[in-house]
């Protein structure tokens, strides 16, 4: 037992300090490179390419996250190989075995390569950033994280979706540069349309001038057109521009104010109804 303890002590004396030093250097290198990347990226990203400071910050945060994660993987993988070599594990055969395994799993690896290449184009083209709300076909949510391989979304139910970049065929960004209130309101056929338009425009202008909402609104919601003659009423369309991610809040407040204003003016918002014409029976 004493011999085993003595051998363990000698091993620790010979290798443990060096392994700990490798880990410490990797930790310092990771933190230092992360700080360097953050400063470099924030300095390189030009504010002239963005309509707002918020859009610029999203782009910076996305690039910093991806750069730091990629650098961390490379640094810690190198540190692991150095530590294995220090304790006497020959890394040459490990690397050769990794190459053979790579060939064996080559068919699956092509999907990884596809994900990485797609991710690079998504990042370079600035299609979306961390903090944006996007839809990948039927999957929508807030972008919580982006790596070179996949994007992490969280939807309104709190469900987290991990979407590999190679699976993304179409991206719909709901929060880039600006957003839009697109509201359809059904009005009774008996209502005075000019009066309805005046009420809608007045409510939209008042909302845009309200200090609690003005910072979220780029263009006041206003009547655009008569959009349809429905079965139970006339459908009018209201449009307005908002800051990114604020379209849902502004739309909700606009609905609330419109309901109160239309009730005050005694303008009906009709329920769906069906009119049946009964023919006269022949005697």
C-alpha atoms as one frame of an Amber mdcrd trajectory, in Angstrom:
protein
   0.000   0.000   0.000   2.847   2.339   0.867   4.418   1.583  -2.502   1.174
   2.465  -4.306   0.805   5.687  -2.315   4.407   6.608  -3.024   3.904   5.938
  -6.766   0.765   8.080  -6.794   2.628  10.857  -5.015   5.442  10.712  -7.551
   2.951  10.809 -10.416   1.179  13.796  -8.935   4.488  15.522  -8.339   5.566
  14.901 -11.917   2.323  15.605 -13.813  -0.408  17.178 -11.677   1.195  20.620
 -11.517   1.690  20.694 -15.275  -1.885  19.519 -15.954  -3.189  22.195 -13.576
  -1.002  24.767 -15.322  -2.377  23.730 -18.720  -5.953  24.103 -17.387  -5.122
  27.512 -15.889  -3.553  28.750 -19.125  -6.585  27.496 -21.102  -8.956  29.287
 -18.697  -7.007  32.558 -18.896  -6.702  32.258 -22.685 -10.447  31.629 -23.023
 -11.387  34.613 -20.856  -8.755  36.861 -22.407  -9.660  35.953 -25.974 -13.344
  36.428 -25.132 -12.684  39.975 -23.875 -10.487  40.700 -26.902 -13.175  39.456
 -29.311 -15.830  41.521 -27.550 -13.827  44.728 -27.846 -12.718  43.991 -31.394
 -16.224  43.146 -32.635 -17.834  46.159 -30.952 -15.169  48.315 -32.577 -15.478
  46.775 -36.040 -19.271  46.740 -36.331 -20.155  50.085 -37.860 -23.248  51.926
 -36.633 -23.746  53.297 -40.152 -25.004  49.885 -41.274 -27.941  49.870 -38.832
 -31.058  51.939 -38.356 -30.886  51.860 -34.553 -28.491  51.256 -31.678 -30.598
  48.220 -30.699 -30.021  46.549 -34.091 -26.287  47.269 -33.832 -26.151  45.766
 -30.325 -27.965  42.594 -31.461 -25.468  42.103 -34.272 -22.536  42.630 -31.914
 -23.905  40.249 -29.263 -24.508  37.556 -31.881 -20.979  37.759 -33.312 -19.454
  37.855 -29.822 -21.398  34.775 -28.711 -20.407  32.779 -31.788 -16.767  33.897
 -31.693 -16.370  33.174 -27.961 -18.021  29.753 -28.226 -15.911  28.702 -31.207
 -12.693  29.960 -29.584 -13.567  28.200 -26.324 -14.065  24.862 -28.083 -10.719
  25.198 -29.870  -8.800  26.258 -26.735 -10.203  23.564 -24.438  -9.803  20.851
 -27.069  -6.130  21.818 -27.446  -5.722  21.876 -23.656  -7.278  18.409 -23.381
  -4.872  16.972 -25.952  -1.905  18.592 -24.155  -3.069  17.210 -20.805  -3.454
  13.707 -22.231   0.022  13.874 -23.709   1.373  15.086 -20.361  -0.010  12.075
 -18.458   1.454   9.684 -20.968  -1.401   9.086 -23.384  -0.161   9.012 -26.964
  -2.379  11.428 -28.847  -1.063  10.365 -32.269  -3.090   7.133 -32.307  -6.081
   9.036 -30.898  -5.958  11.519 -33.773  -5.572   8.671 -36.266  -8.512   6.859
 -34.703 -10.516  10.070 -34.895  -9.720  10.258 -38.605 -10.865   6.679 -39.154
 -13.994   7.331 -37.129 -14.590  10.439 -39.219 -14.511   8.346 -42.370 -16.813
   5.772 -40.778 -19.321   8.427 -39.863 -18.787  10.416 -43.044 -22.385  10.012
 -44.154 -23.627  11.598 -40.948 -20.828  14.147 -41.042 -22.113  15.649 -44.254
 -25.142  16.917 -42.344 -22.845  18.565 -39.799 -20.879  20.233 -42.589 -24.145
  21.376 -44.187 -25.258  22.887 -40.861 -21.935  24.702 -40.413 -21.901  26.144
 -43.935 -25.537  27.277 -43.659 -24.761  28.827 -40.276 -21.859  30.799 -41.722
 -24.073  32.294 -44.424 -26.810  33.134 -41.891 -24.263  35.002 -39.768 -22.461
  36.733 -42.642 -25.722  37.861 -44.244 -27.090  39.043 -40.877 -30.408  37.301
 -41.503 -31.292  37.399 -37.797 -29.611  38.055 -34.455 -29.916  37.033 -30.818
 -33.019  38.806 -29.501 -34.940  38.733 -32.798 -38.280  36.956 -33.226 -38.154
  34.677 -36.260 -40.140  31.906 -37.941 -38.584  28.857 -39.582 -41.589  27.653
 -41.587 -44.017  26.628 -38.782 -41.534  27.058 -35.899 -41.498  30.566 -34.414
 -39.903  32.080 -31.337 -37.376  34.424 -29.759 -33.766  33.720 -30.768 -32.017
  32.880 -27.486 -28.762  31.524 -28.882 -26.943  31.033 -32.183 -23.965  28.763
 -32.837 -22.374  27.809 -36.121 -24.454  24.615 -36.118 -27.898  25.574 -34.855
 -30.260  28.250 -33.559 -32.171  28.019 -30.268 -35.701  29.472 -30.225 -38.157
  29.882 -27.332 -41.832  30.239 -28.256 -44.646  31.937 -26.313 -45.428  28.697
 -24.447 -41.852  28.629 -23.152 -40.953  25.646 -25.328 -37.329  25.652 -26.529
 -36.672  24.592 -30.129 -33.172  23.640 -31.324 -33.101  24.060 -35.107 -30.041
  22.901 -37.110 -29.118  25.488 -39.712 -29.130  22.924 -42.501 -32.831  22.298
 -41.853 -33.773  25.960 -42.328 -35.299  26.520 -45.762 -36.985  29.863 -45.158
 -36.440  32.502 -42.470 -39.061  35.115 -41.598 -37.658  37.828 -39.314 -40.486
  39.591 -37.464 -38.290  42.164 -35.746 -35.634  43.489 -38.111 -35.287  47.281
 -38.466 -38.980  47.927 -37.776 -42.281  46.091 -37.340 -45.826  46.797 -38.403
 -49.312  46.909 -36.922 -51.567  45.167 -39.452 -55.096  45.197 -38.090 -58.425
  44.251 -39.690 -61.566  45.638 -38.059 -65.110  44.665 -39.009 -67.674  47.495
 -39.054 -71.427  47.316 -39.460 -72.831  48.074 -42.927 -75.110  50.600 -41.256
 -72.174  52.673 -39.964 -71.095  55.943 -41.572 -67.785  54.967 -43.150 -66.342
  58.500 -43.171 -67.112  58.791 -39.468 -65.460  55.437 -38.811 -62.302  56.547
 -40.675 -62.161  59.744 -38.636 -62.460  57.805 -35.358 -59.777  55.295 -36.373
 -57.309  58.014 -37.405 -57.981  60.021 -34.245 -57.366  56.977 -32.011 -54.170
  56.086 -33.893 -52.811  59.621 -33.674 -53.640  59.865 -29.959 -51.857  56.576
 -29.300 -48.739  57.775 -31.164 -48.731  61.015 -29.153 -49.179  59.287 -25.785
 -45.831  59.566 -23.880 -46.245  55.990 -22.661 -46.407  54.684 -26.241 -44.751
  57.266 -28.490 -41.260  55.774 -28.091 -42.547  52.444 -29.464 -44.332  53.884
 -32.514 -42.556  54.948 -35.716 -45.663  55.785 -37.747 -49.116  56.271 -36.231
 -51.674  53.541 -37.030 -54.106  54.938 -39.622 -56.915  53.791 -41.871 -55.559
  52.329 -45.115 -58.507  51.016 -47.114 -61.776  49.105 -47.147 -60.375  45.602
 -47.362 -63.467  43.460 -47.847 -67.262  43.265 -47.850 -67.820  40.479 -45.345
 -70.919  38.500 -44.548 -71.593  40.494 -41.388 -69.864  43.812 -42.038 -67.280
  45.930 -43.826 -63.644  45.000 -43.127 -61.268  47.952 -42.881 -57.478  47.668
 -42.716 -55.339  49.724 -40.329 -51.559  49.984 -40.699 -48.816  51.586 -38.620
 -45.082  51.113 -38.036 -43.498  50.318 -34.667 -40.107  49.616 -33.163 -39.005
  45.961 -33.444 -40.860  43.545 -31.114 -43.396  46.229 -30.142 -46.029  45.470
 -32.781 -47.978  43.089 -30.530 -48.074  45.493 -27.570 -49.134  48.414 -29.769
 -51.771  46.301 -31.564 -53.273  45.226 -28.247 -53.467  48.786 -26.936 -54.896
  49.985 -30.263 -57.662  47.344 -30.119 -58.529  48.399 -26.576 -58.751  52.087
 -27.495 -60.669  51.410 -30.703 -63.274  49.361 -28.836 -63.846  52.195 -26.354
 -63.949  54.883 -29.075 -66.327  52.921 -31.306 -68.644  52.175 -28.378 -68.642
  55.855 -27.453 -69.592  56.796 -31.028 -72.216  53.998 -31.071 -70.521  52.306
 -34.033 -71.213  48.580 -33.993 -68.590  45.862 -34.404 -70.928  43.145 -35.675
 -70.831  39.476 -34.799 -70.899  36.913 -37.617 -74.461  36.423 -38.748 -76.388
  34.565 -41.384 -79.410  36.003 -43.172 -81.930  33.450 -44.425 -84.474  34.467
 -47.078 -87.586  32.332 -46.980 -89.574  32.119 -50.155 -93.374  32.407 -50.147
 -95.171  29.116 -50.332 -97.627  28.662 -53.166-101.109  27.972 -52.114
